[in-house]
mmCIF file of C-alpha atoms in Angstrom:
data_model
loop_
_atom_site.group_PDB
_atom_site.id
_atom_site.type_symbol
_atom_site.label_atom_id
_atom_site.label_comp_id
_atom_site.label_asym_id
_atom_site.label_seq_id
_atom_site.Cartn_x
_atom_site.Cartn_y
_atom_site.Cartn_z
ATOM 1 C CA MET C 1 -0.008 -0.004 0.007
ATOM 2 C CA SER C 2 1.365 3.428 -0.897
ATOM 3 C CA ASP C 3 2.538 5.945 1.683
ATOM 4 C CA GLY C 4 -0.064 8.538 0.646
ATOM 5 C CA LEU C 5 -2.967 6.102 1.066
ATOM 6 C CA LEU C 6 -1.752 4.960 4.496
ATOM 7 C CA ALA C 7 -1.250 8.538 5.626
ATOM 8 C CA GLY C 8 -4.778 9.387 4.561
ATOM 9 C CA LEU C 9 -6.383 6.729 6.750
ATOM 10 C CA PRO C 10 -6.459 8.735 10.076
ATOM 11 C CA PRO C 11 -8.445 11.751 8.649
ATOM 12 C CA LEU C 12 -10.787 9.317 6.841
ATOM 13 C CA ALA C 13 -11.433 7.395 10.017
ATOM 14 C CA GLY C 14 -11.877 10.621 12.024
ATOM 15 C CA TRP C 15 -14.370 11.970 9.516
ATOM 16 C CA LEU C 16 -16.361 8.722 9.543
ATOM 17 C CA LEU C 17 -16.362 8.370 13.368
ATOM 18 C CA GLY C 18 -16.584 11.956 14.438
ATOM 19 C CA GLN C 19 -19.714 14.077 15.005
ATOM 20 C CA ASP C 20 -20.196 17.647 13.849
ATOM 21 C CA ALA C 21 -19.262 19.098 17.192
ATOM 22 C CA ARG C 22 -16.056 17.096 17.425
ATOM 23 C CA LEU C 23 -14.802 17.403 13.890
ATOM 24 C CA ALA C 24 -13.205 20.750 14.542
ATOM 25 C CA VAL C 25 -10.827 19.078 17.015
ATOM 26 C CA LEU C 26 -10.632 15.592 15.599
ATOM 27 C CA LEU C 27 -9.772 16.415 11.982
ATOM 28 C CA PRO C 28 -6.796 18.699 12.708
ATOM 29 C CA LEU C 29 -5.246 16.118 15.033
ATOM 30 C CA ALA C 30 -5.920 13.327 12.483
ATOM 31 C CA CYS C 31 -4.333 15.439 9.745
ATOM 32 C CA ALA C 32 -1.322 15.995 12.025
ATOM 33 C CA GLN C 33 -1.078 12.207 12.356
ATOM 34 C CA SER C 34 -1.090 11.961 8.565
ATOM 35 C CA VAL C 35 1.779 14.427 8.319
ATOM 36 C CA ALA C 36 3.765 12.359 10.824
ATOM 37 C CA LEU C 37 3.006 9.134 8.899
ATOM 38 C CA MET C 38 4.355 10.713 5.719
ATOM 39 C CA TRP C 39 7.786 10.662 7.384
ATOM 40 C CA SER C 40 7.420 7.131 8.803
ATOM 41 C CA ARG C 41 9.600 5.578 6.126
ATOM 42 C CA ARG C 42 12.660 7.652 7.053
ATOM 43 C CA PHE C 43 11.903 8.100 10.773
ATOM 44 C CA PRO C 44 9.575 5.230 11.776
ATOM 45 C CA LEU C 45 10.248 5.372 15.536
ATOM 46 C CA ALA C 46 9.844 9.159 15.754
ATOM 47 C CA ALA C 47 6.677 9.020 13.637
ATOM 48 C CA LEU C 48 5.247 6.368 15.997
ATOM 49 C CA TRP C 49 5.820 8.542 19.099
ATOM 50 C CA VAL C 50 4.315 11.582 17.411
ATOM 51 C CA VAL C 51 1.225 9.643 16.321
ATOM 52 C CA VAL C 52 0.813 8.052 19.763
ATOM 53 C CA GLY C 53 1.127 11.471 21.390
ATOM 54 C CA LEU C 54 -1.555 12.931 19.141
ATOM 55 C CA GLU C 55 -3.764 9.913 19.879
ATOM 56 C CA LEU C 56 -3.411 10.588 23.613
ATOM 57 C CA MET C 57 -4.424 14.200 22.990
ATOM 58 C CA LEU C 58 -7.542 12.951 21.193
ATOM 59 C CA MET C 59 -8.434 10.752 24.136
ATOM 60 C CA ALA C 60 -7.842 13.556 26.599
ATOM 61 C CA LEU C 61 -9.882 16.120 24.671
ATOM 62 C CA LEU C 62 -12.686 14.011 23.213
ATOM 63 C CA LEU C 63 -12.559 10.788 25.289
ATOM 64 C CA MET C 64 -12.674 8.958 21.960
ATOM 65 C CA PRO C 65 -9.743 7.066 20.493
ATOM 66 C CA VAL C 66 -9.438 6.596 16.712
ATOM 67 C CA LEU C 67 -6.560 4.075 16.838
ATOM 68 C CA VAL C 68 -5.952 4.032 13.096
ATOM 69 C CA GLY C 69 -2.911 6.269 13.285
ATOM 70 C CA PRO C 70 -1.051 4.249 15.945
ATOM 71 C CA LEU C 71 -1.770 0.949 14.182
ATOM 72 C CA VAL C 72 -0.491 2.307 10.836
ATOM 73 C CA ALA C 73 2.595 3.676 12.621
ATOM 74 C CA ALA C 74 3.186 0.258 14.219
ATOM 75 C CA SER C 75 3.046 -1.392 10.842
ATOM 76 C CA ARG C 76 5.465 1.179 9.396
ATOM 77 C CA LEU C 77 7.831 0.646 12.318
ATOM 78 C CA GLY C 78 7.883 -3.121 11.639
ATOM 79 C CA ALA C 79 8.467 -2.563 7.917
ATOM 80 C CA TRP C 80 11.049 0.247 7.982
ATOM 81 C CA GLY C 81 12.526 0.154 11.504
ATOM 82 C CA ARG C 82 16.189 -0.716 11.870
ATOM 83 C CA GLY C 83 17.770 -2.880 14.570
ATOM 84 C CA ASP C 84 16.935 -2.140 18.183
ATOM 85 C CA ARG C 85 14.623 0.712 17.295
ATOM 86 C CA ARG C 86 11.947 -1.731 16.195
ATOM 87 C CA VAL C 87 11.969 -3.409 19.597
ATOM 88 C CA ILE C 88 12.216 -0.110 21.460
ATOM 89 C CA GLY C 89 9.037 1.169 19.765
ATOM 90 C CA VAL C 90 7.023 -1.957 20.594
ATOM 91 C CA VAL C 91 8.221 -2.139 24.213
ATOM 92 C CA GLY C 92 7.619 1.592 24.676
ATOM 93 C CA VAL C 93 3.975 1.441 23.505
ATOM 94 C CA LEU C 94 3.281 -1.712 25.550
ATOM 95 C CA ALA C 95 4.842 -0.011 28.594
ATOM 96 C CA LEU C 96 2.626 3.020 27.990
ATOM 97 C CA LEU C 97 -0.471 0.791 27.876
ATOM 98 C CA LEU C 98 0.618 -0.939 31.050
ATOM 99 C CA THR C 99 1.152 2.400 32.752
ATOM 100 C CA GLY C 100 -2.327 3.667 31.764
ATOM 101 C CA LEU C 101 -4.079 0.467 32.873
ATOM 102 C CA PRO C 102 -4.284 1.333 36.648
ATOM 103 C CA PHE C 103 -5.619 4.832 35.946
ATOM 104 C CA THR C 104 -8.273 3.469 33.650
ATOM 105 C CA LEU C 105 -9.291 0.829 36.216
ATOM 106 C CA VAL C 106 -9.703 3.520 38.822
ATOM 107 C CA ALA C 107 -11.700 5.782 36.449
ATOM 108 C CA VAL C 108 -13.957 3.120 34.928
ATOM 109 C CA GLY C 109 -14.179 0.487 37.638
ATOM 110 C CA ASP C 110 -15.061 -2.455 35.399
ATOM 111 C CA ALA C 111 -11.844 -4.451 35.682
ATOM 112 C CA LEU C 112 -12.738 -7.254 33.298
ATOM 113 C CA ARG C 113 -13.826 -4.893 30.557
ATOM 114 C CA VAL C 114 -10.806 -2.609 30.994
ATOM 115 C CA VAL C 115 -8.323 -5.505 30.959
ATOM 116 C CA ALA C 116 -10.003 -6.979 27.858
ATOM 117 C CA VAL C 117 -9.836 -3.624 26.013
ATOM 118 C CA TYR C 118 -6.167 -3.098 26.917
ATOM 119 C CA ALA C 119 -5.290 -6.645 25.931
ATOM 120 C CA ALA C 120 -7.064 -6.179 22.567
ATOM 121 C CA LEU C 121 -5.173 -2.924 21.999
ATOM 122 C CA ALA C 122 -1.849 -4.625 22.771
ATOM 123 C CA LEU C 123 -2.661 -7.530 20.431
ATOM 124 C CA LEU C 124 -3.688 -5.168 17.672
ATOM 125 C CA PHE C 125 -0.540 -3.126 18.016
ATOM 126 C CA VAL C 126 1.752 -6.171 18.063
ATOM 127 C CA GLY C 127 -0.190 -7.750 15.210
ATOM 128 C CA PHE C 128 0.129 -4.688 12.941
ATOM 129 C CA TRP C 129 3.816 -4.447 13.865
ATOM 130 C CA ALA C 130 4.285 -8.151 12.954
ATOM 131 C CA VAL C 131 2.529 -7.643 9.606
ATOM 132 C CA GLY C 132 4.862 -4.752 8.864
ATOM 133 C CA ARG C 133 7.832 -6.847 9.924
ATOM 134 C CA VAL C 134 6.869 -9.572 7.481
ATOM 135 C CA ASP C 135 6.621 -6.992 4.726
ATOM 136 C CA GLY C 136 10.019 -5.572 5.706
ATOM 137 C CA ARG C 137 11.652 -8.985 5.655
ATOM 138 C CA GLN C 138 10.208 -9.721 2.275
ATOM 139 C CA ARG C 139 11.501 -6.412 0.982
ATOM 140 C CA GLU C 140 14.926 -7.087 2.471
ATOM 141 C CA ARG C 141 14.962 -10.510 0.861
ATOM 142 C CA ILE C 142 14.078 -8.992 -2.515
ATOM 143 C CA HIS C 143 16.874 -6.429 -2.122
ATOM 144 C CA ALA C 144 19.319 -9.178 -1.150
ATOM 145 C CA LEU C 145 18.312 -11.239 -4.167
ATOM 146 C CA ARG C 146 18.661 -8.229 -6.432
ATOM 147 C CA ALA C 147 22.105 -7.442 -5.041
ATOM 148 C CA ARG C 148 23.052 -11.103 -5.415
ATOM 149 C CA SER C 149 21.814 -11.074 -8.987
ATOM 150 C CA MET C 150 23.855 -7.949 -9.739
ATOM 151 C CA LEU C 151 26.915 -9.539 -8.159
ATOM 152 C CA LEU C 152 26.479 -12.707 -10.187
ATOM 153 C CA GLU C 153 26.020 -10.671 -13.339
ATOM 154 C CA ALA C 154 29.226 -8.735 -12.602
ATOM 155 C CA GLU C 155 31.080 -11.993 -11.885
ATOM 156 C CA ARG C 156 29.730 -13.479 -15.104
ATOM 157 C CA GLU C 157 30.926 -10.508 -17.119
ATOM 158 C CA GLN C 158 34.310 -10.672 -15.409
ATOM 159 C CA ALA C 159 34.551 -14.410 -16.121
ATOM 160 C CA GLU C 160 33.671 -13.779 -19.762
ATOM 161 C CA ARG C 161 36.378 -11.066 -19.988
ATOM 162 C CA ARG C 162 38.931 -13.402 -18.413
ATOM 163 C CA ALA C 163 37.885 -16.208 -20.778
ATOM 164 C CA ALA C 164 38.212 -13.846 -23.748
ATOM 165 C CA GLU C 165 41.655 -12.755 -22.533
ATOM 166 C CA ARG C 166 42.723 -16.387 -22.166
ATOM 167 C CA GLU C 167 41.430 -17.141 -25.658
ATOM 168 C CA ARG C 168 43.335 -14.152 -27.071
ATOM 169 C CA ALA C 169 46.468 -15.280 -25.284
ATOM 170 C CA LEU C 170 46.083 -18.845 -26.595
ATOM 171 C CA LEU C 171 45.507 -17.636 -30.152
ATOM 172 C CA ALA C 172 48.457 -15.246 -29.888
ATOM 173 C CA ARG C 173 50.679 -18.138 -28.772
ATOM 174 C CA GLU C 174 49.393 -20.334 -31.591
ATOM 175 C CA LEU C 175 50.061 -17.633 -34.182
ATOM 176 C CA HIS C 176 53.505 -16.942 -32.725
ATOM 177 C CA ASP C 177 54.472 -20.623 -32.782
ATOM 178 C CA ILE C 178 53.217 -21.152 -36.321
ATOM 179 C CA LEU C 179 54.676 -18.011 -37.875
ATOM 180 C CA ASN C 180 57.918 -18.051 -35.909
ATOM 181 C CA HIS C 181 58.689 -21.645 -36.835
ATOM 182 C CA SER C 182 57.648 -21.323 -40.452
ATOM 183 C CA VAL C 183 59.342 -18.000 -41.176
ATOM 184 C CA THR C 184 62.528 -19.110 -39.413
ATOM 185 C CA THR C 185 62.589 -22.338 -41.395
ATOM 186 C CA MET C 186 62.089 -20.543 -44.674
ATOM 187 C CA VAL C 187 64.762 -17.950 -43.828
ATOM 188 C CA VAL C 188 67.317 -20.612 -42.907
ATOM 189 C CA ASP C 189 66.477 -22.640 -45.991
ATOM 190 C CA ALA C 190 66.725 -19.614 -48.257
ATOM 191 C CA GLU C 191 70.047 -18.492 -46.723
ATOM 192 C CA ALA C 192 71.492 -21.993 -47.064
ATOM 193 C CA GLY C 193 70.430 -22.097 -50.710
ATOM 194 C CA ALA C 194 71.902 -18.661 -51.369
ATOM 195 C CA ASP C 195 75.188 -19.581 -49.739
ATOM 196 C CA THR C 196 75.686 -22.919 -51.533
ATOM 197 C CA ARG C 197 73.861 -22.007 -54.773
ATOM 198 C CA GLN C 198 73.151 -25.706 -55.178
ATOM 199 C CA GLY C 199 69.787 -27.419 -55.403
ATOM 200 C CA MET C 200 67.955 -24.116 -55.743
ATOM 201 C CA GLU C 201 64.871 -25.825 -57.153
ATOM 202 C CA GLU C 202 64.685 -28.259 -54.204
ATOM 203 C CA THR C 203 65.233 -25.375 -51.793
ATOM 204 C CA LEU C 204 62.427 -23.322 -53.300
ATOM 205 C CA ARG C 205 60.121 -26.316 -53.169
ATOM 206 C CA ARG C 206 60.861 -26.804 -49.482
ATOM 207 C CA VAL C 207 60.164 -23.090 -48.868
ATOM 208 C CA ALA C 208 56.888 -23.392 -50.752
ATOM 209 C CA HIS C 209 55.951 -26.543 -48.821
ATOM 210 C CA THR C 210 56.646 -24.799 -45.502
ATOM 211 C CA GLY C 211 54.584 -21.812 -46.597
ATOM 212 C CA ARG C 212 51.632 -24.057 -47.577
ATOM 213 C CA GLU C 213 51.770 -25.794 -44.187
ATOM 214 C CA SER C 214 51.774 -22.445 -42.410
ATOM 215 C CA LEU C 215 48.791 -21.269 -44.447
ATOM 216 C CA ALA C 216 46.928 -24.465 -43.554
ATOM 217 C CA GLU C 217 47.608 -23.888 -39.858
ATOM 218 C CA LEU C 218 46.511 -20.263 -40.113
ATOM 219 C CA ARG C 219 43.305 -21.296 -41.926
ATOM 220 C CA ARG C 220 42.583 -23.720 -39.068
ATOM 221 C CA LEU C 221 42.955 -20.968 -36.502
ATOM 222 C CA LEU C 222 40.837 -18.556 -38.523
ATOM 223 C CA GLY C 223 38.165 -21.268 -38.816
ATOM 224 C CA VAL C 224 38.068 -21.570 -35.049
ATOM 225 C CA LEU C 225 37.707 -17.783 -34.789
ATOM 226 C CA ARG C 226 34.849 -17.670 -37.267
ATOM 227 C CA GLN C 227 33.022 -20.658 -35.760
ATOM 228 C CA PRO C 228 33.981 -20.945 -32.094
ATOM 229 C CA SER C 229 31.409 -23.607 -31.306
ATOM 230 C CA GLY C 230 30.700 -26.781 -33.247
ATOM 231 C CA HIS C 231 33.624 -26.168 -35.615
ATOM 232 C CA ASP C 232 35.118 -29.231 -37.235
ATOM 233 C CA PRO C 233 38.275 -28.000 -39.047
ATOM 234 C CA LEU C 234 39.475 -29.911 -42.038
ATOM 235 C CA SER C 235 43.056 -29.655 -40.876
ATOM 236 C CA PRO C 236 43.369 -31.134 -37.350
ATOM 237 C CA PRO C 237 45.880 -29.792 -34.857
ATOM 238 C CA PRO C 238 49.345 -31.409 -35.031
ATOM 239 C CA LYS C 239 50.153 -34.447 -32.915
ATOM 240 C CA LEU C 240 53.305 -35.956 -31.490
ATOM 241 C CA GLU C 241 53.374 -38.624 -34.159
ATOM 242 C CA GLN C 242 54.002 -35.817 -36.667
ATOM 243 C CA LEU C 243 57.277 -34.789 -35.029
ATOM 244 C CA GLU C 244 59.192 -36.820 -37.615
ATOM 245 C CA ASP C 245 57.595 -34.681 -40.330
ATOM 246 C CA LEU C 246 58.530 -31.567 -38.410
ATOM 247 C CA VAL C 247 62.153 -32.698 -38.146
ATOM 248 C CA ALA C 248 62.263 -33.778 -41.791
ATOM 249 C CA ALA C 249 61.002 -30.360 -42.877
ATOM 250 C CA LEU C 250 63.955 -28.575 -41.312
ATOM 251 C CA PRO C 251 66.267 -27.109 -43.999
ATOM 252 C CA PRO C 252 69.744 -28.527 -44.623
ATOM 253 C CA GLY C 253 71.324 -25.405 -43.099
ATOM 254 C CA GLY C 254 69.310 -25.838 -39.900
ATOM 255 C CA PRO C 255 69.778 -27.947 -36.810
ATOM 256 C CA ARG C 256 70.430 -31.680 -37.086
ATOM 257 C CA VAL C 257 67.840 -33.356 -34.863
ATOM 258 C CA VAL C 258 67.865 -36.766 -33.233
ATOM 259 C CA LEU C 259 64.374 -37.675 -31.999
ATOM 260 C CA GLU C 260 64.029 -40.248 -29.226
ATOM 261 C CA ARG C 261 61.030 -41.691 -27.387
ATOM 262 C CA GLU C 262 61.276 -43.436 -24.051
ATOM 263 C CA GLY C 263 58.797 -45.378 -21.935
ATOM 264 C CA ASP C 264 55.310 -46.550 -22.866
ATOM 265 C CA VAL C 265 54.597 -44.456 -25.971
ATOM 266 C CA ARG C 266 50.864 -43.983 -26.347
ATOM 267 C CA GLN C 267 48.188 -41.574 -27.503
ATOM 268 C CA VAL C 268 47.225 -38.896 -24.979
ATOM 269 C CA ASP C 269 44.751 -36.002 -24.745
ATOM 270 C CA ALA C 270 44.652 -33.712 -27.759
ATOM 271 C CA SER C 271 45.514 -30.681 -25.592
ATOM 272 C CA ILE C 272 48.626 -32.430 -24.221
ATOM 273 C CA GLU C 273 49.622 -33.557 -27.737
ATOM 274 C CA LEU C 274 49.320 -30.017 -29.121
ATOM 275 C CA ALA C 275 51.186 -28.453 -26.215
ATOM 276 C CA ALA C 276 54.067 -30.978 -26.447
ATOM 277 C CA TYR C 277 54.243 -30.527 -30.219
ATOM 278 C CA ARG C 278 54.455 -26.712 -29.802
ATOM 279 C CA VAL C 279 57.163 -27.060 -27.147
ATOM 280 C CA VAL C 280 59.351 -29.067 -29.535
ATOM 281 C CA GLN C 281 58.515 -26.760 -32.423
ATOM 282 C CA GLU C 282 59.367 -23.619 -30.499
ATOM 283 C CA ALA C 283 62.550 -25.098 -29.058
ATOM 284 C CA LEU C 284 63.765 -26.150 -32.519
ATOM 285 C CA THR C 285 62.869 -22.724 -33.894
ATOM 286 C CA ASN C 286 64.972 -21.063 -31.201
ATOM 287 C CA VAL C 287 67.898 -23.396 -32.000
ATOM 288 C CA ALA C 288 67.592 -22.598 -35.698
ATOM 289 C CA LYS C 289 67.539 -18.834 -34.991
ATOM 290 C CA HIS C 290 70.294 -18.669 -32.384
ATOM 291 C CA ALA C 291 72.553 -21.704 -32.847
ATOM 292 C CA GLY C 292 72.167 -22.664 -36.492
ATOM 293 C CA ALA C 293 73.430 -26.014 -37.805
ATOM 294 C CA VAL C 294 74.101 -27.845 -34.545
ATOM 295 C CA ASP C 295 73.241 -31.291 -33.268
ATOM 296 C CA VAL C 296 70.016 -31.297 -31.273
ATOM 297 C CA ARG C 297 68.678 -34.139 -29.095
ATOM 298 C CA VAL C 298 64.894 -34.267 -28.580
ATOM 299 C CA VAL C 299 63.693 -36.781 -25.985
ATOM 300 C CA LEU C 300 60.069 -37.606 -25.169
ATOM 301 C CA ALA C 301 59.895 -39.655 -21.952
ATOM 302 C CA TYR C 302 56.553 -41.261 -21.174
ATOM 303 C CA ALA C 303 55.899 -42.011 -17.500
ATOM 304 C CA PRO C 304 52.614 -43.419 -16.104
ATOM 305 C CA SER C 305 51.303 -39.944 -15.289
ATOM 306 C CA LEU C 306 53.860 -37.561 -16.777
ATOM 307 C CA LEU C 307 55.301 -36.639 -20.149
ATOM 308 C CA THR C 308 58.711 -35.007 -20.151
ATOM 309 C CA ILE C 309 60.069 -33.237 -23.203
ATOM 310 C CA ARG C 310 63.777 -32.422 -23.267
ATOM 311 C CA VAL C 311 65.444 -30.470 -26.070
ATOM 312 C CA VAL C 312 69.241 -30.184 -25.667
ATOM 313 C CA ASN C 313 71.664 -28.414 -28.007
ATOM 314 C CA PRO C 314 75.208 -27.124 -27.825
ATOM 315 C CA VAL C 315 75.813 -23.400 -27.222
ATOM 316 C CA ARG C 316 77.668 -21.218 -29.632
ATOM 317 C CA GLY C 317 79.184 -18.326 -27.714
ATOM 318 C CA ALA C 318 76.552 -15.928 -26.349
ATOM 319 C CA THR C 319 73.977 -16.432 -29.045
ATOM 320 C CA ILE C 320 71.474 -18.305 -26.844
ATOM 321 C CA GLY C 321 69.360 -16.172 -24.565
ATOM 322 C CA ASN C 322 68.505 -16.668 -20.938
ATOM 323 C CA GLY C 323 65.020 -18.148 -21.452
ATOM 324 C CA ALA C 324 63.194 -14.823 -21.197
ATOM 325 C CA GLY C 325 62.223 -14.521 -24.848
ATOM 326 C CA VAL C 326 58.653 -14.138 -26.091
ATOM 327 C CA GLY C 327 58.568 -17.655 -27.512
ATOM 328 C CA LEU C 328 59.788 -19.273 -24.309
ATOM 329 C CA ILE C 329 57.381 -17.202 -22.246
ATOM 330 C CA GLY C 330 54.520 -18.298 -24.441
ATOM 331 C CA MET C 331 55.728 -21.914 -24.167
ATOM 332 C CA ARG C 332 55.789 -21.660 -20.379
ATOM 333 C CA GLU C 333 52.264 -20.143 -20.294
ATOM 334 C CA ARG C 334 50.908 -22.840 -22.583
ATOM 335 C CA VAL C 335 52.336 -25.651 -20.463
ATOM 336 C CA GLU C 336 51.362 -24.105 -17.117
ATOM 337 C CA LEU C 337 47.796 -23.696 -18.343
ATOM 338 C CA LEU C 338 47.616 -27.516 -18.546
ATOM 339 C CA GLY C 339 49.150 -28.017 -15.118
ATOM 340 C CA GLY C 340 52.722 -28.580 -16.300
ATOM 341 C CA SER C 341 56.020 -26.733 -15.964
ATOM 342 C CA VAL C 342 58.919 -25.575 -18.121
ATOM 343 C CA ARG C 343 62.540 -25.303 -17.038
ATOM 344 C CA VAL C 344 65.174 -23.616 -19.189
ATOM 345 C CA THR C 345 68.807 -24.404 -18.266
ATOM 346 C CA ARG C 346 71.973 -22.969 -19.742
ATOM 347 C CA GLU C 347 75.276 -24.639 -18.981
ATOM 348 C CA ARG C 348 78.641 -23.614 -20.301
ATOM 349 C CA ASP C 349 78.380 -25.832 -23.381
ATOM 350 C CA THR C 350 74.665 -26.757 -23.618
ATOM 351 C CA PHE C 351 71.240 -25.203 -23.616
ATOM 352 C CA GLU C 352 68.315 -27.325 -22.448
ATOM 353 C CA VAL C 353 64.525 -26.831 -22.525
ATOM 354 C CA CYS C 354 62.724 -29.307 -20.269
ATOM 355 C CA ALA C 355 58.920 -29.344 -20.139
ATOM 356 C CA THR C 356 56.718 -31.652 -18.075
ATOM 357 C CA LEU C 357 53.052 -32.224 -18.777
ATOM 358 C CA PRO C 358 50.445 -34.290 -16.877
ATOM 359 C CA LEU C 359 49.684 -37.395 -18.841
ATOM 360 C CA ARG C 360 46.111 -38.658 -19.224
ATOM 361 C CA SER C 361 45.874 -41.541 -21.601
ATOM 362 C CA VAL C 362 43.103 -41.792 -24.170
ATOM 363 C CA THR C 363 41.371 -45.184 -24.067
#
């Protein structure tokens, strides 16, 4: 019920109950109660005391209670009161009734009737207060649910932003791995062909083959971007069984790779396969860029619950970095996202990249 309608109840009740001779007193006091009730949402306890005081004035002047104002104020106190003030208002009015009971008994004399009237007044007051309290609790529950909904919406938006950032980071790493490896391979192949000036046709064909493979990988990524759900790319992501092809595609002027597998070699999750493949690809790309035509040992060790990838190559002077390059950072992020770890170690004569990935076999 609206505040204006509730505030209009005391004058309406006074006009209906009052007689012509009493309206001149009753209506102004009832209107004063209405003004106090208009402020009962912000100051429910103060409005209650003002209304009760005006009701006592009515009883003193006209010997006729209206009661509508105090009951409405009690309901507003239950609905909008805060903390101890709700209890203080109820206890104060009940104490006032208890204080007035002996004086009324002396004035009226009919003890049973007086006690029944006072008990009815107390029950009405507490009942209206309880109804208001139920309304206040429902409103508080609605506010809590609305706040919870807003919080969940904000958390959902934040989760979507984090997911989008992770997707962008994953795609950036994929693009870096593809382009870095392919361009480095083509540059090394072209430089080797230019230096030797032999087998130029074969060299150009290898460059073209590397370019076509890079374009196929890029088309696969772009297909995922265009159709993020339900996309079935024609070119599947690379697997560990394709490492031989990766090694064979290295140009003659690039690193000389020995690929070894240890343990129970088996098929694993696609995410693990892709991450392990990218680790080997990025490590070989770094060797080709920084060390050139050196002997490289790539070891894939399969344990019951762990896959370890080790790429070891000799160091030429100070050409190998300290493991803080963009490619190695992307490699570390990719592996850590799957619960693994990457360790880059530089000795006096060797440089080693060691990555560990949790192994979950595919049945």
